[in-house]
Amino acid sequence: MRTVPGPTDHVVVVGAGLSGLAAALHLLGAGRSVTLVERDAGPGGRAGRLDMGGYRVDTGPTVLTMPHLADEAFAAVGDSLHRRVELIPLHPAYRALFADGSRLDVHTDGDAMEAEVRRFAGAAEAAGYRRLRSWLERLYRAQMRRFIDTNFDSPLQLLHPDLARLAALGGFGRLDPQIGRFLSDPRLRRVFSFQALYAGVAPARALAAYAVIAYMDTVAGVWFPKGGMHALPRAMADAAADAGARFRWSAEVSALERINGRVRAVTLASGERIACDAVVLTPDLPVVHRLLGRAPRRPVPLRHSPSAVILHAGTDRTWPELAHHTISFGGAWERTFDELTGTGRVMSDPSLLITRPTTHDPSLAPEGRHLHYVLAPCPNTTTGPSAATWRDLGPRYRDSLLAELERRGLDGFAASVDSELLVTPVDWAAQGHAAGTPFSLAHTFAQTGPFRPRNLVRGLDNVVLAGCGTTPGVGVPTVLVSGKLAAARITGTRRTTGAHRRPALEGASR
């Protein structure tokens, strides 16, 4: 593995999101001095927090899987995740509601899920689920160490027995047909393939290897941090501070001072200069390229994932059919993916993620109130409506979204809202996210593994990247890994305190 040459005693980490905080903790654990520079007033980045009239709203991800990857970062400084954050295992992990009126609770316990599938679709599908679960577990074991939790210096690193194992498992086929080998019910196939959208690719076109996300969602377990998802970056920042990290809040990096192929200091917009031996850059790629003064050449242009419209709604009531996480599937399937990634139209029959964090933490809302987070995937601003168009489109789309929720059984949703915030691609673009999407680069084959933008910067010996735009990719588990991989580029060490085993935190979290 290539590492940063020369002195690396003091490292500046730009960005205190999950990847930057993970990098900082691993660097501190390896004896480095660390300064984190963050443009916001506190930690979190995409996993931020805002107050909405007494509602405490997570502005980014709402689903936590693979918490042992976060625990690795805490362990690097002799701390632990479960000491800092109360984790609540979710049972069910999701509730799936279908257009035909049927309902499926998605359990991560194998016996409970087998029984639920048998109730829902019969004995043959329950047996198929068991075979699918075994396949997902083997797929995860074949991928995690060699293809996800690794720093790539060359595509030749793929030439390993694990590649043959992955191929033998069908990992280089298409996701939807591979799921279809185990399940024939189209509703069940959706439950185990919609996760491809997290990677920015339609299930019919995604590599079957991306079923590893379904493993994380439906086998490894889903947790909720008490206090909301923002409790995780807040705890990581506290652990870093206790381990000696220094923070510069509300500080934006304006330039990198370079001498002889190394960054010697970062300059803040305020004019302050922070000397350093190495730098970890975690902002979105356009910001990184601006600081570097150039974007690397690629044979094909970068492709970005679809975006999302999010309605944060504080309400005076809730609905018993909603679980903590509810996926409301529309009747259409292939057509909606074509709209998202092809024609660039908003979904005509959307599938929605509805999260109600007050299910397990009523303190996130005023007494007697409830908080709902409604996510509707939408085209990014390259494929679909421009950011400027969303200024007018957003309010109309919000009204149609409320009407759709009521049509699907959430009667009185619109009238129940007493506080709300609508987030559309225009807002993501204003935060500096390319193509108006918070989900960064799509995981096409040409943007996966060694073909994804690497975390070492050509021409600068001591600059390393972390975050969803680099290795290994998008999602809470993978950005935590990206921070660890960035730290390993600097320290030359690779901690494996649990990244390659299944989570064992449930008992501790209780």
Short mmCIF file of C-alpha atoms in Angstrom, two decimals:
data_model
loop_
_atom_site.label_atom_id
_atom_site.label_comp_id
_atom_site.label_asym_id
_atom_site.label_seq_id
_atom_site.Cartn_x
_atom_site.Cartn_y
_atom_site.Cartn_z
CA MET A 1 0.00 0.00 0.00
CA ARG A 2 1.32 3.43 -0.95
CA THR A 3 1.60 5.82 1.96
CA VAL A 4 2.41 9.48 2.48
CA PRO A 5 6.21 9.91 2.57
CA GLY A 6 8.07 12.18 4.92
CA PRO A 7 6.90 13.64 8.23
CA THR A 8 3.23 13.22 9.18
CA ASP A 9 3.27 14.41 12.77
CA HIS A 10 0.53 17.06 12.41
CA VAL A 11 -2.44 16.36 10.16
CA VAL A 12 -5.16 18.84 9.24
CA VAL A 13 -8.48 17.19 8.46
CA VAL A 14 -10.78 19.41 6.40
CA GLY A 15 -14.38 18.61 7.25
CA ALA A 16 -15.84 17.18 10.47
CA GLY A 17 -18.37 14.87 8.85
CA LEU A 18 -18.37 11.14 9.49
CA SER A 19 -15.40 10.43 7.23
CA GLY A 20 -13.31 13.28 8.65
CA LEU A 21 -14.10 12.30 12.23
CA ALA A 22 -13.27 8.64 11.53
CA ALA A 23 -9.98 9.68 9.95
CA ALA A 24 -9.19 11.91 12.91
CA LEU A 25 -9.83 9.18 15.48
CA HIS A 26 -7.68 6.66 13.61
CA LEU A 27 -4.91 9.24 13.23
CA LEU A 28 -5.05 10.16 16.91
CA GLY A 29 -4.90 6.49 17.82
CA ALA A 30 -1.72 6.20 15.75
CA GLY A 31 -0.09 9.04 17.66
CA ARG A 32 -0.64 11.92 15.23
CA SER A 33 -1.57 15.45 16.23
CA VAL A 34 -4.84 16.40 14.51
CA THR A 35 -6.63 19.66 13.76
CA LEU A 36 -10.12 19.47 12.26
CA VAL A 37 -11.39 22.45 10.27
CA GLU A 38 -15.14 22.62 9.72
CA ARG A 39 -17.15 25.30 7.90
CA ASP A 40 -20.24 24.64 10.05
CA ALA A 41 -20.61 25.52 13.71
CA GLY A 42 -20.46 21.88 14.80
CA PRO A 43 -19.75 18.34 13.62
CA GLY A 44 -21.76 16.15 11.30
CA GLY A 45 -21.41 17.41 7.74
CA ARG A 46 -24.20 15.68 5.82
CA ALA A 47 -25.26 14.10 9.15
CA GLY A 48 -26.12 17.49 10.58
CA ARG A 49 -28.80 18.74 12.95
CA LEU A 50 -31.19 21.70 12.87
CA ASP A 51 -33.91 23.01 15.13
CA MET A 52 -37.30 23.37 13.47
CA GLY A 53 -39.64 25.06 15.92
CA GLY A 54 -38.78 22.70 18.76
CA TYR A 55 -38.25 19.66 16.54
CA ARG A 56 -34.67 18.32 16.43
CA VAL A 57 -34.15 17.28 12.84
CA ASP A 58 -31.43 15.09 11.35
CA THR A 59 -30.52 16.71 8.03
CA GLY A 60 -28.86 13.66 6.49
CA PRO A 61 -28.93 9.88 6.83
CA THR A 62 -31.56 8.26 9.05
CA VAL A 63 -30.52 4.61 8.80
CA LEU A 64 -27.60 3.20 10.80
CA THR A 65 -26.16 -0.17 9.82
CA MET A 66 -22.82 -1.83 10.61
CA PRO A 67 -22.23 0.19 13.81
CA HIS A 68 -19.09 -1.85 14.52
CA LEU A 69 -17.39 0.25 11.82
CA ALA A 70 -18.02 3.35 13.93
CA ASP A 71 -16.89 1.46 17.02
CA GLU A 72 -13.56 0.79 15.26
CA ALA A 73 -12.92 4.53 15.15
CA PHE A 74 -13.72 4.94 18.85
CA ALA A 75 -11.57 1.91 19.70
CA ALA A 76 -8.60 3.54 17.97
CA VAL A 77 -8.42 6.02 20.89
CA GLY A 78 -9.36 3.51 23.59
CA ASP A 79 -13.02 4.54 23.60
CA SER A 80 -16.19 2.74 22.51
CA LEU A 81 -19.35 3.59 20.63
CA HIS A 82 -21.73 2.02 23.14
CA ARG A 83 -20.17 4.05 25.96
CA ARG A 84 -20.90 7.26 24.07
CA VAL A 85 -24.18 6.49 22.28
CA GLU A 86 -27.24 4.48 23.23
CA LEU A 87 -28.06 2.29 20.24
CA ILE A 88 -31.56 0.87 19.86
CA PRO A 89 -31.88 -2.18 17.58
CA LEU A 90 -34.90 -1.79 15.33
CA HIS A 91 -37.40 -4.63 15.11
CA PRO A 92 -38.59 -4.55 12.41
CA ALA A 93 -35.73 -2.91 10.58
CA TYR A 94 -38.24 -1.66 8.00
CA ARG A 95 -41.92 -1.99 7.21
CA ALA A 96 -42.72 -2.36 3.53
CA LEU A 97 -46.12 -1.18 2.29
CA PHE A 98 -47.13 -2.13 -1.24
CA ALA A 99 -49.53 -0.61 -3.76
CA ASP A 100 -51.81 -3.67 -3.54
CA GLY A 101 -52.40 -3.00 0.17
CA SER A 102 -50.13 -5.80 1.45
CA ARG A 103 -47.57 -5.27 4.21
CA LEU A 104 -44.27 -6.93 5.11
CA ASP A 105 -42.19 -6.36 8.23
CA VAL A 106 -38.50 -6.78 7.39
CA HIS A 107 -36.70 -8.52 10.26
CA THR A 108 -32.94 -9.01 10.43
CA ASP A 109 -33.33 -12.10 12.59
CA GLY A 110 -33.41 -15.04 10.19
CA ASP A 111 -36.11 -17.07 11.94
CA ALA A 112 -38.41 -14.08 12.37
CA MET A 113 -37.98 -13.05 8.75
CA GLU A 114 -38.54 -16.58 7.47
CA ALA A 115 -41.82 -16.72 9.39
CA GLU A 116 -42.85 -13.32 8.05
CA VAL A 117 -42.06 -14.28 4.46
CA ARG A 118 -44.04 -17.52 4.91
CA ARG A 119 -47.04 -15.52 6.15
CA PHE A 120 -46.66 -13.01 3.36
CA ALA A 121 -45.93 -15.22 0.34
CA GLY A 122 -45.93 -18.89 1.29
CA ALA A 123 -43.53 -21.69 2.14
CA ALA A 124 -41.67 -21.75 -1.19
CA GLU A 125 -40.72 -18.07 -0.87
CA ALA A 126 -39.70 -18.60 2.77
CA ALA A 127 -37.30 -21.33 1.65
CA GLY A 128 -36.03 -19.01 -1.07
CA TYR A 129 -35.44 -16.31 1.53
CA ARG A 130 -33.24 -18.69 3.54
CA ARG A 131 -31.12 -19.43 0.47
CA LEU A 132 -30.96 -15.71 -0.32
CA ARG A 133 -29.83 -14.90 3.20
CA SER A 134 -27.01 -17.45 2.94
CA TRP A 135 -25.98 -15.98 -0.43
CA LEU A 136 -25.94 -12.44 1.00
CA GLU A 137 -23.72 -13.56 3.89
CA ARG A 138 -21.26 -15.24 1.54
CA LEU A 139 -21.29 -12.23 -0.76
CA TYR A 140 -20.43 -9.95 2.16
CA ARG A 141 -17.55 -12.16 3.29
CA ALA A 142 -16.14 -12.28 -0.24
CA GLN A 143 -16.25 -8.50 -0.63
CA MET A 144 -15.61 -6.72 2.62
CA ARG A 145 -11.91 -7.17 3.18
CA ARG A 146 -10.69 -7.30 -0.40
CA PHE A 147 -13.00 -4.88 -2.25
CA ILE A 148 -14.50 -2.49 0.32
CA ASP A 149 -12.12 -2.15 3.26
CA THR A 150 -8.99 -1.73 1.20
CA ASN A 151 -6.83 0.95 -0.39
CA PHE A 152 -6.40 0.40 -4.12
CA ASP A 153 -3.18 1.41 -5.87
CA SER A 154 -3.88 -0.52 -9.06
CA PRO A 155 -6.70 -2.52 -10.69
CA LEU A 156 -4.25 -5.44 -10.58
CA GLN A 157 -5.09 -5.75 -6.88
CA LEU A 158 -8.40 -7.24 -8.02
CA LEU A 159 -6.51 -10.33 -9.21
CA HIS A 160 -7.01 -12.31 -6.04
CA PRO A 161 -8.82 -15.55 -5.13
CA ASP A 162 -11.61 -13.42 -3.59
CA LEU A 163 -12.35 -12.13 -7.10
CA ALA A 164 -12.96 -15.69 -8.24
CA ARG A 165 -15.15 -16.29 -5.20
CA LEU A 166 -17.16 -13.18 -5.97
CA ALA A 167 -17.54 -14.21 -9.61
CA ALA A 168 -18.62 -17.72 -8.58
CA LEU A 169 -21.31 -16.17 -6.40
CA GLY A 170 -22.65 -14.25 -9.40
CA GLY A 171 -21.41 -10.89 -8.15
CA PHE A 172 -20.72 -9.63 -11.66
CA GLY A 173 -24.18 -10.44 -12.95
CA ARG A 174 -27.10 -8.06 -12.63
CA LEU A 175 -28.72 -7.57 -9.25
CA ASP A 176 -32.39 -8.07 -10.03
CA PRO A 177 -31.95 -11.39 -11.92
CA GLN A 178 -29.69 -12.69 -9.13
CA ILE A 179 -32.31 -11.87 -6.49
CA GLY A 180 -34.83 -13.58 -8.79
CA ARG A 181 -32.89 -16.84 -8.47
CA PHE A 182 -34.16 -17.04 -4.90
CA LEU A 183 -37.46 -15.13 -4.87
CA SER A 184 -40.23 -15.08 -7.46
CA ASP A 185 -42.65 -12.73 -5.69
CA PRO A 186 -42.00 -9.28 -7.25
CA ARG A 187 -42.78 -7.54 -3.95
CA LEU A 188 -40.08 -9.51 -2.12
CA ARG A 189 -37.63 -8.89 -4.93
CA ARG A 190 -38.14 -5.16 -4.44
CA VAL A 191 -37.39 -5.42 -0.73
CA PHE A 192 -33.99 -6.99 -1.44
CA SER A 193 -33.02 -4.90 -4.47
CA PHE A 194 -34.21 -1.31 -3.89
CA GLN A 195 -30.96 -0.68 -2.01
CA ALA A 196 -29.20 -0.38 -5.38
CA LEU A 197 -30.63 3.11 -5.53
CA TYR A 198 -28.35 4.00 -2.57
CA ALA A 199 -25.51 3.26 -4.99
CA GLY A 200 -27.12 5.40 -7.70
CA VAL A 201 -27.99 2.55 -10.08
CA ALA A 202 -31.29 0.87 -11.00
CA PRO A 203 -31.57 -2.75 -9.71
CA ALA A 204 -31.93 -4.10 -13.25
CA ARG A 205 -28.58 -2.52 -14.18
CA ALA A 206 -26.64 -2.70 -10.90
CA LEU A 207 -23.96 -5.31 -10.33
CA ALA A 208 -25.19 -8.12 -8.10
CA ALA A 209 -22.20 -7.33 -5.87
CA TYR A 210 -24.24 -4.40 -4.57
CA ALA A 211 -26.55 -6.85 -2.85
CA VAL A 212 -24.00 -6.34 -0.06
CA ILE A 213 -26.09 -3.25 0.84
CA ALA A 214 -29.13 -5.51 1.22
CA TYR A 215 -26.98 -7.64 3.54
CA MET A 216 -26.33 -4.58 5.70
CA ASP A 217 -30.02 -3.60 5.72
CA THR A 218 -31.72 -6.99 6.06
CA VAL A 219 -29.21 -9.33 7.72
CA ALA A 220 -26.61 -7.40 9.74
CA GLY A 221 -29.15 -5.23 11.56
CA VAL A 222 -30.47 -1.67 11.69
CA TRP A 223 -30.01 0.59 14.71
CA PHE A 224 -31.23 3.98 15.88
CA PRO A 225 -28.95 6.19 17.99
CA LYS A 226 -30.88 7.78 20.86
CA GLY A 227 -30.94 11.48 20.11
CA GLY A 228 -31.04 10.89 16.37
CA MET A 229 -28.35 10.09 13.83
CA HIS A 230 -26.53 13.31 14.69
CA ALA A 231 -25.66 11.73 18.04
CA LEU A 232 -23.05 9.64 16.20
CA PRO A 233 -20.88 12.47 14.78
CA ARG A 234 -21.37 14.46 17.99
CA ALA A 235 -20.01 11.53 20.02
CA MET A 236 -17.14 11.03 17.58
CA ALA A 237 -16.19 14.70 17.89
CA ASP A 238 -16.31 14.47 21.69
CA ALA A 239 -14.11 11.38 21.64
CA ALA A 240 -11.65 13.11 19.31
CA ALA A 241 -11.52 16.18 21.53
CA ASP A 242 -10.90 14.01 24.58
CA ALA A 243 -8.06 12.32 22.67
CA GLY A 244 -6.42 15.67 21.98
CA ALA A 245 -7.84 16.84 18.65
CA ARG A 246 -8.17 20.58 18.06
CA PHE A 247 -11.21 21.98 16.26
CA ARG A 248 -11.76 25.12 14.20
CA TRP A 249 -15.52 25.57 13.91
CA SER A 250 -17.20 27.96 11.46
CA ALA A 251 -13.94 28.04 9.54
CA GLU A 252 -13.67 27.49 5.80
CA VAL A 253 -10.48 26.52 4.04
CA SER A 254 -9.78 28.93 1.19
CA ALA A 255 -6.38 27.69 -0.05
CA LEU A 256 -3.64 25.11 0.32
CA GLU A 257 -0.08 26.40 0.62
CA ARG A 258 2.15 24.17 -1.51
CA ILE A 259 5.94 23.88 -1.64
CA ASN A 260 7.81 21.24 -3.65
CA GLY A 261 4.86 18.92 -4.11
CA ARG A 262 3.68 19.05 -0.50
CA VAL A 263 1.01 21.05 1.28
CA ARG A 264 2.74 22.93 4.09
CA ALA A 265 -0.29 24.78 5.45
CA VAL A 266 -3.99 25.36 4.97
CA THR A 267 -5.27 28.93 4.82
CA LEU A 268 -8.68 29.81 6.20
CA ALA A 269 -11.05 32.38 4.76
CA SER A 270 -10.33 34.45 7.88
CA GLY A 271 -6.65 34.61 6.84
CA GLU A 272 -5.45 32.24 9.56
CA ARG A 273 -2.71 29.87 8.47
CA ILE A 274 -2.45 26.36 9.97
CA ALA A 275 0.84 24.62 9.32
CA CYS A 276 0.68 20.89 8.73
CA ASP A 277 2.61 17.80 7.66
CA ALA A 278 -0.32 16.16 5.84
CA VAL A 279 -3.91 16.97 4.88
CA VAL A 280 -7.09 14.90 4.66
CA LEU A 281 -9.73 16.50 2.42
CA THR A 282 -13.32 15.33 2.93
CA PRO A 283 -15.54 17.90 1.14
CA ASP A 284 -17.49 17.06 -2.01
CA LEU A 285 -15.27 16.59 -5.06
CA PRO A 286 -15.96 20.00 -6.68
CA VAL A 287 -14.72 21.71 -3.51
CA VAL A 288 -11.69 19.43 -3.36
CA HIS A 289 -10.85 20.10 -7.01
CA ARG A 290 -11.15 23.84 -6.44
CA LEU A 291 -8.70 23.67 -3.53
CA LEU A 292 -6.33 21.53 -5.57
CA GLY A 293 -6.63 23.85 -8.56
CA ARG A 294 -7.53 21.04 -10.95
CA ALA A 295 -9.66 17.94 -11.45
CA PRO A 296 -7.94 14.69 -12.44
CA ARG A 297 -8.36 13.56 -16.02
CA ARG A 298 -10.66 10.60 -16.61
CA PRO A 299 -11.41 8.76 -19.85
CA VAL A 300 -15.18 9.17 -19.27
CA PRO A 301 -17.01 11.94 -17.37
CA LEU A 302 -18.07 11.30 -13.80
CA ARG A 303 -21.69 10.21 -13.35
CA HIS A 304 -23.65 11.24 -10.29
CA SER A 305 -26.36 9.43 -8.38
CA PRO A 306 -29.98 10.53 -8.40
CA SER A 307 -30.90 13.15 -5.84
CA ALA A 308 -33.78 13.36 -3.37
CA VAL A 309 -36.52 15.62 -2.16
CA ILE A 310 -36.92 15.48 1.61
CA LEU A 311 -39.88 16.80 3.56
CA HIS A 312 -39.21 17.20 7.27
CA ALA A 313 -42.65 17.42 8.85
CA GLY A 314 -43.53 18.01 12.48
CA THR A 315 -47.09 16.88 13.08
CA ASP A 316 -49.72 16.84 15.80
CA ARG A 317 -50.53 13.18 15.14
CA THR A 318 -49.08 10.01 13.65
CA TRP A 319 -50.33 6.83 11.99
CA PRO A 320 -50.12 3.33 13.53
CA GLU A 321 -49.26 1.66 10.21
CA LEU A 322 -45.90 3.48 10.21
CA ALA A 323 -42.86 1.78 11.74
CA HIS A 324 -39.64 3.61 12.59
CA HIS A 325 -38.64 3.16 8.92
CA THR A 326 -41.40 2.56 6.38
CA ILE A 327 -40.90 2.02 2.66
CA SER A 328 -44.04 2.84 0.71
CA PHE A 329 -43.63 1.25 -2.71
CA GLY A 330 -45.48 2.64 -5.68
CA GLY A 331 -47.12 0.31 -8.17
CA ALA A 332 -44.57 1.13 -10.89
CA TRP A 333 -40.99 -0.12 -10.66
CA GLU A 334 -38.85 -0.24 -13.81
CA ARG A 335 -40.50 2.93 -15.15
CA THR A 336 -39.61 4.95 -12.06
CA PHE A 337 -35.94 4.03 -12.35
CA ASP A 338 -35.99 5.05 -16.00
CA GLU A 339 -37.44 8.38 -14.91
CA LEU A 340 -34.73 8.86 -12.27
CA THR A 341 -31.71 7.92 -14.35
CA GLY A 342 -32.88 8.18 -17.97
CA THR A 343 -35.62 10.62 -18.92
CA GLY A 344 -34.96 12.88 -15.93
CA ARG A 345 -38.57 13.23 -14.83
CA VAL A 346 -39.75 13.22 -11.23
CA MET A 347 -41.22 9.84 -10.35
CA SER A 348 -44.78 9.47 -11.64
CA ASP A 349 -45.49 6.72 -9.07
CA PRO A 350 -42.90 7.24 -6.36
CA SER A 351 -41.51 4.81 -3.83
CA LEU A 352 -40.94 6.68 -0.58
CA LEU A 353 -38.92 6.25 2.61
CA ILE A 354 -40.82 7.53 5.64
CA THR A 355 -38.85 7.70 8.88
CA ARG A 356 -40.44 8.53 12.22
CA PRO A 357 -37.56 8.98 14.70
CA THR A 358 -39.97 9.89 17.50
CA THR A 359 -41.01 6.22 17.49
CA HIS A 360 -38.00 5.52 19.71
CA ASP A 361 -37.11 9.01 20.95
CA PRO A 362 -40.11 11.27 21.66
CA SER A 363 -37.73 13.97 22.94
CA LEU A 364 -36.92 14.89 19.33
CA ALA A 365 -40.30 16.67 19.13
CA PRO A 366 -42.32 18.90 21.46
CA GLU A 367 -44.53 16.99 23.88
CA GLY A 368 -47.39 15.27 22.10
CA ARG A 369 -45.90 15.91 18.63
CA HIS A 370 -44.28 13.64 16.08
CA LEU A 371 -41.47 14.02 13.56
CA HIS A 372 -41.66 12.51 10.08
CA TYR A 373 -38.94 12.48 7.43
CA VAL A 374 -40.27 11.74 3.94
CA LEU A 375 -37.67 11.02 1.25
CA ALA A 376 -38.62 10.86 -2.42
CA PRO A 377 -35.81 10.03 -4.88
CA CYS A 378 -35.61 12.43 -7.81
CA PRO A 379 -33.31 13.01 -10.79
CA ASN A 380 -30.12 14.96 -10.21
CA THR A 381 -29.74 18.34 -11.86
CA THR A 382 -27.66 16.95 -14.71
CA THR A 383 -30.28 14.39 -15.74
CA GLY A 384 -33.44 16.23 -14.69
CA PRO A 385 -34.72 19.70 -13.75
CA SER A 386 -32.02 22.26 -13.03
CA ALA A 387 -31.44 23.70 -9.58
CA ALA A 388 -33.09 26.94 -10.70
CA THR A 389 -36.15 25.02 -11.92
CA TRP A 390 -36.55 23.42 -8.51
CA ARG A 391 -37.17 26.85 -6.96
CA ASP A 392 -40.59 26.87 -8.60
CA LEU A 393 -41.06 23.12 -8.85
CA GLY A 394 -40.34 22.44 -5.17
CA PRO A 395 -43.55 23.86 -3.62
CA ARG A 396 -45.70 22.12 -6.25
CA TYR A 397 -43.90 18.85 -5.68
CA ARG A 398 -44.40 19.22 -1.94
CA ASP A 399 -48.16 19.51 -2.47
CA SER A 400 -48.22 16.46 -4.72
CA LEU A 401 -46.17 14.52 -2.17
CA LEU A 402 -48.63 15.32 0.61
CA ALA A 403 -51.52 14.30 -1.64
CA GLU A 404 -49.75 11.00 -2.43
CA LEU A 405 -49.19 10.27 1.27
CA GLU A 406 -52.88 10.80 1.96
CA ARG A 407 -53.86 8.66 -1.04
CA ARG A 408 -51.74 5.87 0.47
CA GLY A 409 -53.63 5.94 3.75
CA LEU A 410 -52.02 8.68 5.85
CA ASP A 411 -55.31 10.53 6.13
CA GLY A 412 -55.04 14.10 7.35
CA PHE A 413 -51.25 14.30 6.93
CA ALA A 414 -51.31 17.75 5.32
CA ALA A 415 -53.58 19.24 7.98
CA SER A 416 -51.49 17.72 10.79
CA VAL A 417 -48.28 19.55 9.83
CA ASP A 418 -47.42 22.39 12.20
CA SER A 419 -43.75 22.81 11.22
CA GLU A 420 -41.95 21.77 8.07
CA LEU A 421 -38.84 22.09 5.94
CA LEU A 422 -38.62 21.09 2.29
CA VAL A 423 -35.18 20.21 0.87
CA THR A 424 -34.75 19.86 -2.91
CA PRO A 425 -31.82 19.68 -5.36
CA VAL A 426 -31.52 23.47 -5.27
CA ASP A 427 -30.60 23.20 -1.58
CA TRP A 428 -28.12 20.36 -2.17
CA ALA A 429 -26.49 22.42 -4.94
CA ALA A 430 -26.26 25.43 -2.62
CA GLN A 431 -24.33 23.26 -0.15
CA GLY A 432 -21.75 22.53 -2.87
CA HIS A 433 -22.94 19.06 -3.88
CA ALA A 434 -22.27 18.38 -7.56
CA ALA A 435 -25.33 17.72 -9.75
CA GLY A 436 -27.57 18.77 -6.86
CA THR A 437 -27.31 15.38 -5.15
CA PRO A 438 -26.12 14.50 -1.64
CA PHE A 439 -25.34 10.95 -2.83
CA SER A 440 -22.22 11.87 -4.83
CA LEU A 441 -20.93 9.60 -7.60
CA ALA A 442 -22.98 6.66 -8.81
CA HIS A 443 -21.49 3.21 -8.32
CA THR A 444 -21.25 2.27 -11.94
CA PHE A 445 -18.58 -0.28 -12.83
CA ALA A 446 -16.30 2.55 -14.03
CA GLN A 447 -16.69 4.28 -10.65
CA THR A 448 -16.27 1.32 -8.32
CA GLY A 449 -13.26 -0.09 -6.45
CA PRO A 450 -9.96 0.85 -8.13
CA PHE A 451 -11.86 2.80 -10.82
CA ARG A 452 -13.42 5.22 -8.33
CA PRO A 453 -11.49 8.47 -7.74
CA ARG A 454 -8.62 7.36 -5.55
CA ASN A 455 -7.82 8.78 -2.16
CA LEU A 456 -4.25 9.74 -3.10
CA VAL A 457 -3.72 12.94 -5.10
CA ARG A 458 -1.28 12.79 -8.00
CA GLY A 459 1.35 15.53 -7.77
CA LEU A 460 0.91 16.16 -4.05
CA ASP A 461 2.69 13.74 -1.76
CA ASN A 462 0.84 14.45 1.46
CA VAL A 463 -2.82 15.00 0.48
CA VAL A 464 -5.36 12.22 1.03
CA LEU A 465 -9.10 12.20 0.26
CA ALA A 466 -11.94 10.74 2.30
CA GLY A 467 -15.71 10.81 1.96
CA CYS A 468 -18.34 9.45 -0.38
CA GLY A 469 -16.65 10.70 -3.58
CA THR A 470 -13.63 8.44 -3.12
CA THR A 471 -12.91 4.88 -1.99
CA PRO A 472 -15.01 2.93 -1.09
CA GLY A 473 -18.13 5.02 -1.77
CA VAL A 474 -21.53 6.28 -0.64
CA GLY A 475 -23.30 5.46 2.62
CA VAL A 476 -22.65 5.70 6.35
CA PRO A 477 -20.69 2.41 6.63
CA THR A 478 -18.53 3.17 3.61
CA VAL A 479 -17.69 6.76 4.55
CA LEU A 480 -16.59 5.52 7.97
CA VAL A 481 -14.33 3.04 6.18
CA SER A 482 -13.07 5.83 3.90
CA GLY A 483 -11.87 7.77 6.93
CA LYS A 484 -9.99 4.74 8.21
CA LEU A 485 -8.45 4.12 4.79
CA ALA A 486 -7.36 7.77 4.54
CA ALA A 487 -5.69 7.53 7.95
CA ALA A 488 -3.92 4.33 6.88
CA ARG A 489 -2.42 6.19 3.91
CA ILE A 490 -0.76 8.52 6.41
CA THR A 491 0.15 6.16 9.23
CA GLY A 492 0.91 3.04 7.21
CA THR A 493 -1.12 0.99 9.69
CA ARG A 494 -4.39 -0.80 9.05
CA ARG A 495 -6.62 -1.49 12.03
CA THR A 496 -8.93 -4.49 11.72
CA THR A 497 -10.58 -4.50 15.13
CA GLY A 498 -13.86 -5.75 13.74
CA ALA A 499 -14.45 -4.52 10.19
CA HIS A 500 -14.61 -8.05 8.82
CA ARG A 501 -16.89 -9.71 11.31
CA ARG A 502 -20.59 -9.35 11.84
CA PRO A 503 -21.72 -6.74 14.38
CA ALA A 504 -21.75 -7.79 18.00
CA LEU A 505 -23.04 -4.55 19.53
CA GLU A 506 -26.70 -5.39 20.01
CA GLY A 507 -26.35 -6.79 23.49
CA ALA A 508 -24.06 -3.96 24.57
CA SER A 509 -26.45 -1.36 23.15
CA ARG A 510 -29.28 -2.70 25.23
#
